Amino acid sequence: MANVLAILICGFLGGSLRYWLGEVIPTGTGFPWSLVLINLLGSGVLAWLSHAQRLTAKWPEALTIGLGVGGVGAFTTFSTFSVTTMTLLERQQWGLATVYLMVTVFGGLACSAFGVWCARRWWRLPSVTL
Amino acid sequence: MAALAGLGAAVGALGRYEITKWVTGLWGNRWPFATLLINLLGSLLLGLLTGWQWGTWPTVIIGTGVLGGFTTYSTFSHELVMLVDQRRYGAALSYGLVSVGGGLLLAALGLMVGLRFVG
């Protein structure tokens, strides 16, 4: 029950933040910057959170699940990524679609790997008190 | 509007959590079937909704909210990195290709079918 409540609250915050960033970040050249930024940032944070056990072990489990599954999980999104890429392809904006796809996939992998690396470094520290 | 998207996203995220538990219970977690299923289904439904052009409110609540919160990019990317980390390159490649390629195909199918409802 605590997990469900944490997911609902964090999911609400993550989804609202994603909508808000989509509104305030200018699209300018037609390149969907806001979603690239959201998905890359979220990939880094989730990977870090999933491996920072030394820190998360001190929290209630519901908080870790709420932040990961609800917060970052709902902040980032796959469906809009698919539909946006498809829409760019339909408009025959091949270059834009390719760059968007590549930056999201490989940038996301780099951010996830960086998040895991940071957390593993943290893990090696003798003790962390917050 | 942001609050509406947030409400939808909360419901979507909870749905993802429950489905992930259920699928993992059925097929285990050696291969990330749950996230794949969720992201493919969400891509199809969002394509359908986008093609349909149902109006601003449903698009924000169901599209940006429910489906946006249901599907997730961060978990996909993290699972992919973990498969590479475990040196399961075949699993990583297939997971990446099926997620991205399948997501695009299903989004296209959704957009096409959705357009038929317009009017």
mmCIF file of C-alpha atoms in Angstrom:
data_model
loop_
_atom_site.group_PDB
_atom_site.id
_atom_site.type_symbol
_atom_site.label_atom_id
_atom_site.label_comp_id
_atom_site.label_asym_id
_atom_site.label_seq_id
_atom_site.Cartn_x
_atom_site.Cartn_y
_atom_site.Cartn_z
ATOM 1 C CA MET A 1 0.000 0.000 0.000
ATOM 2 C CA ALA A 2 2.853 2.399 0.845
ATOM 3 C CA ASN A 3 4.424 1.544 -2.531
ATOM 4 C CA VAL A 4 1.187 2.333 -4.384
ATOM 5 C CA LEU A 5 0.790 5.670 -2.613
ATOM 6 C CA ALA A 6 4.433 6.617 -3.257
ATOM 7 C CA ILE A 7 4.097 5.720 -6.953
ATOM 8 C CA LEU A 8 0.899 7.784 -7.297
ATOM 9 C CA ILE A 9 2.423 10.875 -5.649
ATOM 10 C CA CYS A 10 5.776 10.680 -7.457
ATOM 11 C CA GLY A 11 4.062 9.757 -10.751
ATOM 12 C CA PHE A 12 1.914 12.868 -10.450
ATOM 13 C CA LEU A 13 5.010 15.038 -9.904
ATOM 14 C CA GLY A 14 7.017 13.356 -12.689
ATOM 15 C CA GLY A 15 4.197 13.649 -15.251
ATOM 16 C CA SER A 16 3.426 17.287 -14.334
ATOM 17 C CA LEU A 17 7.109 18.216 -14.604
ATOM 18 C CA ARG A 18 7.364 16.555 -18.038
ATOM 19 C CA TYR A 19 4.288 18.481 -19.275
ATOM 20 C CA TRP A 20 5.639 21.743 -17.856
ATOM 21 C CA LEU A 21 9.095 21.318 -19.421
ATOM 22 C CA GLY A 22 7.433 20.529 -22.748
ATOM 23 C CA GLU A 23 5.610 23.846 -22.527
ATOM 24 C CA VAL A 24 8.541 26.059 -21.470
ATOM 25 C CA ILE A 25 11.359 24.628 -23.610
ATOM 26 C CA PRO A 26 11.129 26.232 -27.057
ATOM 27 C CA THR A 27 10.936 23.860 -30.030
ATOM 28 C CA GLY A 28 12.446 26.507 -32.351
ATOM 29 C CA THR A 29 13.895 24.522 -35.232
ATOM 30 C CA GLY A 30 11.313 21.732 -34.935
ATOM 31 C CA PHE A 31 13.700 19.493 -33.021
ATOM 32 C CA PRO A 32 11.992 17.988 -29.934
ATOM 33 C CA TRP A 33 14.645 19.162 -27.439
ATOM 34 C CA SER A 34 12.422 18.949 -24.382
ATOM 35 C CA LEU A 35 11.830 15.200 -24.696
ATOM 36 C CA VAL A 36 15.490 14.500 -25.462
ATOM 37 C CA LEU A 37 16.469 16.390 -22.318
ATOM 38 C CA ILE A 38 13.772 14.673 -20.216
ATOM 39 C CA ASN A 39 14.657 11.154 -21.354
ATOM 40 C CA LEU A 40 18.436 11.613 -21.035
ATOM 41 C CA LEU A 41 18.245 13.252 -17.606
ATOM 42 C CA GLY A 42 15.788 10.613 -16.368
ATOM 43 C CA SER A 43 17.939 7.753 -17.700
ATOM 44 C CA GLY A 44 20.922 9.033 -15.726
ATOM 45 C CA VAL A 45 18.947 9.537 -12.519
ATOM 46 C CA LEU A 46 17.149 6.141 -12.636
ATOM 47 C CA ALA A 47 20.392 4.231 -13.265
ATOM 48 C CA TRP A 48 22.065 6.043 -10.382
ATOM 49 C CA LEU A 49 19.084 5.457 -8.073
ATOM 50 C CA SER A 50 18.962 1.744 -8.922
ATOM 51 C CA HIS A 51 22.590 1.214 -7.897
ATOM 52 C CA ALA A 52 23.024 3.641 -5.004
ATOM 53 C CA GLN A 53 22.050 0.995 -2.434
ATOM 54 C CA ARG A 54 24.388 2.419 0.172
ATOM 55 C CA LEU A 55 22.161 5.482 0.240
ATOM 56 C CA THR A 56 18.751 3.988 -0.570
ATOM 57 C CA ALA A 57 19.111 1.230 2.056
ATOM 58 C CA LYS A 58 18.659 3.962 4.657
ATOM 59 C CA TRP A 59 15.302 5.052 3.218
ATOM 60 C CA PRO A 60 11.944 3.326 3.421
ATOM 61 C CA GLU A 61 11.594 0.946 0.443
ATOM 62 C CA ALA A 62 8.459 2.799 -0.682
ATOM 63 C CA LEU A 63 10.460 5.988 -1.257
ATOM 64 C CA THR A 64 12.949 4.244 -3.559
ATOM 65 C CA ILE A 65 10.131 2.532 -5.493
ATOM 66 C CA GLY A 66 8.087 5.737 -5.601
ATOM 67 C CA LEU A 67 10.971 7.824 -6.939
ATOM 68 C CA GLY A 68 12.154 5.187 -9.435
ATOM 69 C CA VAL A 69 8.939 3.629 -10.776
ATOM 70 C CA GLY A 70 6.697 6.647 -10.194
ATOM 71 C CA GLY A 71 8.841 9.783 -10.358
ATOM 72 C CA VAL A 72 11.573 9.118 -12.908
ATOM 73 C CA GLY A 73 9.528 6.393 -14.633
ATOM 74 C CA ALA A 74 6.632 8.742 -15.363
ATOM 75 C CA PHE A 75 8.946 11.707 -16.031
ATOM 76 C CA THR A 76 10.570 9.870 -18.947
ATOM 77 C CA THR A 77 8.400 8.389 -21.682
ATOM 78 C CA PHE A 78 8.723 5.957 -24.552
ATOM 79 C CA SER A 79 5.386 6.402 -26.343
ATOM 80 C CA THR A 80 5.936 10.071 -27.194
ATOM 81 C CA PHE A 81 9.457 9.215 -28.381
ATOM 82 C CA SER A 82 8.027 6.585 -30.805
ATOM 83 C CA VAL A 83 5.169 8.756 -32.073
ATOM 84 C CA THR A 84 7.357 11.880 -32.460
ATOM 85 C CA THR A 85 9.988 9.956 -34.468
ATOM 86 C CA MET A 86 7.233 8.476 -36.648
ATOM 87 C CA THR A 87 5.683 11.903 -37.218
ATOM 88 C CA LEU A 88 9.081 13.303 -38.312
ATOM 89 C CA LEU A 89 9.482 10.350 -40.707
ATOM 90 C CA GLU A 90 5.986 10.899 -42.108
ATOM 91 C CA ARG A 91 6.864 14.535 -42.857
ATOM 92 C CA GLN A 92 9.968 13.189 -44.629
ATOM 93 C CA GLN A 93 12.263 15.035 -42.229
ATOM 94 C CA TRP A 94 14.742 12.175 -42.467
ATOM 95 C CA GLY A 95 17.729 14.038 -41.020
ATOM 96 C CA LEU A 96 15.831 15.350 -38.012
ATOM 97 C CA ALA A 97 14.258 11.921 -37.352
ATOM 98 C CA THR A 98 17.634 10.142 -37.540
ATOM 99 C CA VAL A 99 19.379 12.644 -35.260
ATOM 100 C CA TYR A 100 16.480 12.505 -32.764
ATOM 101 C CA LEU A 101 16.524 8.696 -32.709
ATOM 102 C CA MET A 102 20.308 8.409 -32.423
ATOM 103 C CA VAL A 103 20.693 11.114 -29.759
ATOM 104 C CA THR A 104 17.880 9.587 -27.653
ATOM 105 C CA VAL A 105 19.110 5.977 -27.911
ATOM 106 C CA PHE A 106 22.880 6.461 -27.633
ATOM 107 C CA GLY A 107 22.647 9.519 -25.382
ATOM 108 C CA GLY A 108 20.281 7.561 -23.112
ATOM 109 C CA LEU A 109 22.719 4.628 -22.968
ATOM 110 C CA ALA A 110 25.601 6.988 -22.125
ATOM 111 C CA CYS A 111 23.557 8.680 -19.377
ATOM 112 C CA SER A 112 22.451 5.317 -17.911
ATOM 113 C CA ALA A 113 26.032 4.029 -17.942
ATOM 114 C CA PHE A 114 27.218 7.252 -16.289
ATOM 115 C CA GLY A 115 24.526 6.906 -13.608
ATOM 116 C CA VAL A 116 25.573 3.321 -12.831
ATOM 117 C CA TRP A 117 29.242 4.341 -12.757
ATOM 118 C CA CYS A 118 28.587 7.211 -10.331
ATOM 119 C CA ALA A 119 26.580 4.950 -8.005
ATOM 120 C CA ARG A 120 29.260 2.242 -8.048
ATOM 121 C CA ARG A 121 31.897 4.803 -7.122
ATOM 122 C CA TRP A 122 29.657 5.907 -4.304
ATOM 123 C CA TRP A 123 29.298 2.290 -3.189
ATOM 124 C CA ARG A 124 33.055 2.048 -2.674
ATOM 125 C CA LEU A 125 33.175 4.987 -0.280
ATOM 126 C CA PRO A 126 33.739 3.808 3.306
ATOM 127 C CA SER A 127 30.622 5.447 4.734
ATOM 128 C CA VAL A 128 28.175 8.095 3.677
ATOM 129 C CA THR A 129 26.207 10.003 6.254
ATOM 130 C CA LEU A 130 23.483 12.363 5.186
ATOM 131 C CA MET B 1 -3.131 21.459 -17.462
ATOM 132 C CA ALA B 2 0.107 20.267 -15.884
ATOM 133 C CA ALA B 3 -1.926 18.858 -12.986
ATOM 134 C CA LEU B 4 -4.173 16.929 -15.425
ATOM 135 C CA ALA B 5 -1.107 15.438 -17.102
ATOM 136 C CA GLY B 6 0.222 14.597 -13.628
ATOM 137 C CA LEU B 7 -3.000 12.827 -12.582
ATOM 138 C CA GLY B 8 -2.937 10.746 -15.744
ATOM 139 C CA ALA B 9 0.749 9.967 -15.290
ATOM 140 C CA ALA B 10 0.149 8.758 -11.717
ATOM 141 C CA VAL B 11 -2.448 6.264 -12.996
ATOM 142 C CA GLY B 12 -0.159 5.220 -15.866
ATOM 143 C CA ALA B 13 2.831 4.694 -13.565
ATOM 144 C CA LEU B 14 0.762 2.550 -11.189
ATOM 145 C CA GLY B 15 -0.449 0.476 -14.148
ATOM 146 C CA ARG B 16 3.174 -0.038 -15.227
ATOM 147 C CA TYR B 17 4.140 -1.137 -11.692
ATOM 148 C CA GLU B 18 1.288 -3.685 -11.479
ATOM 149 C CA ILE B 19 1.858 -5.061 -15.001
ATOM 150 C CA THR B 20 5.613 -5.334 -14.370
ATOM 151 C CA LYS B 21 4.961 -7.348 -11.179
ATOM 152 C CA TRP B 22 2.493 -9.589 -13.004
ATOM 153 C CA VAL B 23 4.654 -10.227 -16.102
ATOM 154 C CA THR B 24 7.796 -10.759 -14.013
ATOM 155 C CA GLY B 25 5.865 -13.307 -11.948
ATOM 156 C CA LEU B 26 4.880 -15.150 -15.140
ATOM 157 C CA TRP B 27 8.117 -15.065 -17.141
ATOM 158 C CA GLY B 28 10.813 -14.028 -14.657
ATOM 159 C CA ASN B 29 13.125 -11.064 -15.076
ATOM 160 C CA ARG B 30 16.022 -12.520 -17.072
ATOM 161 C CA TRP B 31 14.771 -10.733 -20.180
ATOM 162 C CA PRO B 32 12.886 -7.404 -19.750
ATOM 163 C CA PHE B 33 9.572 -8.564 -21.274
ATOM 164 C CA ALA B 34 7.461 -6.334 -19.024
ATOM 165 C CA THR B 35 8.986 -2.997 -20.097
ATOM 166 C CA LEU B 36 8.968 -4.121 -23.736
ATOM 167 C CA LEU B 37 5.275 -5.030 -23.602
ATOM 168 C CA ILE B 38 4.387 -1.758 -21.841
ATOM 169 C CA ASN B 39 6.383 0.452 -24.225
ATOM 170 C CA LEU B 40 5.039 -1.278 -27.352
ATOM 171 C CA LEU B 41 1.420 -1.162 -26.162
ATOM 172 C CA GLY B 42 1.792 2.485 -25.125
ATOM 173 C CA SER B 43 3.340 3.448 -28.484
ATOM 174 C CA LEU B 44 0.423 1.831 -30.350
ATOM 175 C CA LEU B 45 -2.209 3.544 -28.187
ATOM 176 C CA LEU B 46 -0.509 6.962 -28.347
ATOM 177 C CA GLY B 47 -0.258 6.643 -32.151
ATOM 178 C CA LEU B 48 -3.980 5.864 -32.224
ATOM 179 C CA LEU B 49 -4.840 8.855 -30.019
ATOM 180 C CA THR B 50 -2.564 11.217 -31.988
ATOM 181 C CA GLY B 51 -4.001 10.098 -35.345
ATOM 182 C CA TRP B 52 -7.532 10.423 -34.039
ATOM 183 C CA GLN B 53 -6.981 14.115 -33.057
ATOM 184 C CA TRP B 54 -9.504 13.877 -30.285
ATOM 185 C CA GLY B 55 -8.913 17.362 -28.854
ATOM 186 C CA THR B 56 -6.672 19.046 -26.308
ATOM 187 C CA TRP B 57 -8.057 17.620 -23.058
ATOM 188 C CA PRO B 58 -8.022 13.928 -23.929
ATOM 189 C CA THR B 59 -4.584 14.373 -25.530
ATOM 190 C CA VAL B 60 -3.163 15.905 -22.345
ATOM 191 C CA ILE B 61 -4.893 13.555 -19.868
ATOM 192 C CA ILE B 62 -4.595 10.276 -21.783
ATOM 193 C CA GLY B 63 -1.665 11.000 -24.113
ATOM 194 C CA THR B 64 0.795 13.098 -22.117
ATOM 195 C CA GLY B 65 -0.579 11.788 -18.818
ATOM 196 C CA VAL B 66 -1.671 8.138 -18.759
ATOM 197 C CA LEU B 67 0.306 6.799 -21.725
ATOM 198 C CA GLY B 68 3.285 9.078 -21.039
ATOM 199 C CA GLY B 69 3.459 7.833 -17.460
ATOM 200 C CA PHE B 70 2.684 4.217 -18.422
ATOM 201 C CA THR B 71 5.578 3.944 -20.875
ATOM 202 C CA THR B 72 9.074 4.741 -19.683
ATOM 203 C CA TYR B 73 12.382 5.522 -21.298
ATOM 204 C CA SER B 74 14.632 5.519 -18.231
ATOM 205 C CA THR B 75 13.896 1.870 -17.337
ATOM 206 C CA PHE B 76 14.380 0.794 -20.968
ATOM 207 C CA SER B 77 17.775 2.513 -21.150
ATOM 208 C CA HIS B 78 18.868 1.173 -17.749
ATOM 209 C CA GLU B 79 17.867 -2.416 -18.603
ATOM 210 C CA LEU B 80 19.775 -2.140 -21.881
ATOM 211 C CA VAL B 81 22.925 -0.957 -20.085
ATOM 212 C CA MET B 82 22.595 -3.777 -17.532
ATOM 213 C CA LEU B 83 22.349 -6.394 -20.320
ATOM 214 C CA VAL B 84 25.550 -4.955 -21.846
ATOM 215 C CA ASP B 85 27.139 -4.882 -18.365
ATOM 216 C CA GLN B 86 26.349 -8.616 -17.974
ATOM 217 C CA ARG B 87 27.938 -9.157 -21.422
ATOM 218 C CA ARG B 88 24.622 -10.472 -22.791
ATOM 219 C CA TYR B 89 25.126 -8.699 -26.083
ATOM 220 C CA GLY B 90 22.553 -10.717 -28.046
ATOM 221 C CA ALA B 91 19.847 -9.997 -25.492
ATOM 222 C CA ALA B 92 20.836 -6.299 -25.423
ATOM 223 C CA LEU B 93 20.749 -5.992 -29.213
ATOM 224 C CA SER B 94 17.416 -7.774 -29.570
ATOM 225 C CA TYR B 95 15.863 -5.806 -26.695
ATOM 226 C CA GLY B 96 17.040 -2.484 -28.169
ATOM 227 C CA LEU B 97 15.996 -3.278 -31.726
ATOM 228 C CA VAL B 98 12.585 -4.759 -30.866
ATOM 229 C CA SER B 99 11.785 -1.850 -28.503
ATOM 230 C CA VAL B 100 12.759 0.951 -30.895
ATOM 231 C CA GLY B 101 11.782 -0.738 -34.185
ATOM 232 C CA GLY B 102 8.588 -2.238 -32.761
ATOM 233 C CA GLY B 103 7.684 1.057 -31.088
ATOM 234 C CA LEU B 104 8.025 2.902 -34.414
ATOM 235 C CA LEU B 105 6.011 0.302 -36.354
ATOM 236 C CA LEU B 106 3.211 0.216 -33.784
ATOM 237 C CA ALA B 107 3.145 4.035 -33.568
ATOM 238 C CA ALA B 108 2.789 4.122 -37.381
ATOM 239 C CA LEU B 109 -0.001 1.512 -37.250
ATOM 240 C CA GLY B 110 -1.754 3.488 -34.512
ATOM 241 C CA LEU B 111 -1.480 6.764 -36.460
ATOM 242 C CA MET B 112 -2.882 5.085 -39.591
ATOM 243 C CA VAL B 113 -5.831 3.444 -37.824
ATOM 244 C CA GLY B 114 -6.455 6.595 -35.740
ATOM 245 C CA LEU B 115 -6.782 8.738 -38.867
ATOM 246 C CA ARG B 116 -9.733 6.576 -39.932
ATOM 247 C CA PHE B 117 -11.685 7.721 -36.878
ATOM 248 C CA VAL B 118 -11.236 11.417 -37.709
ATOM 249 C CA GLY B 119 -14.338 13.244 -38.741
#
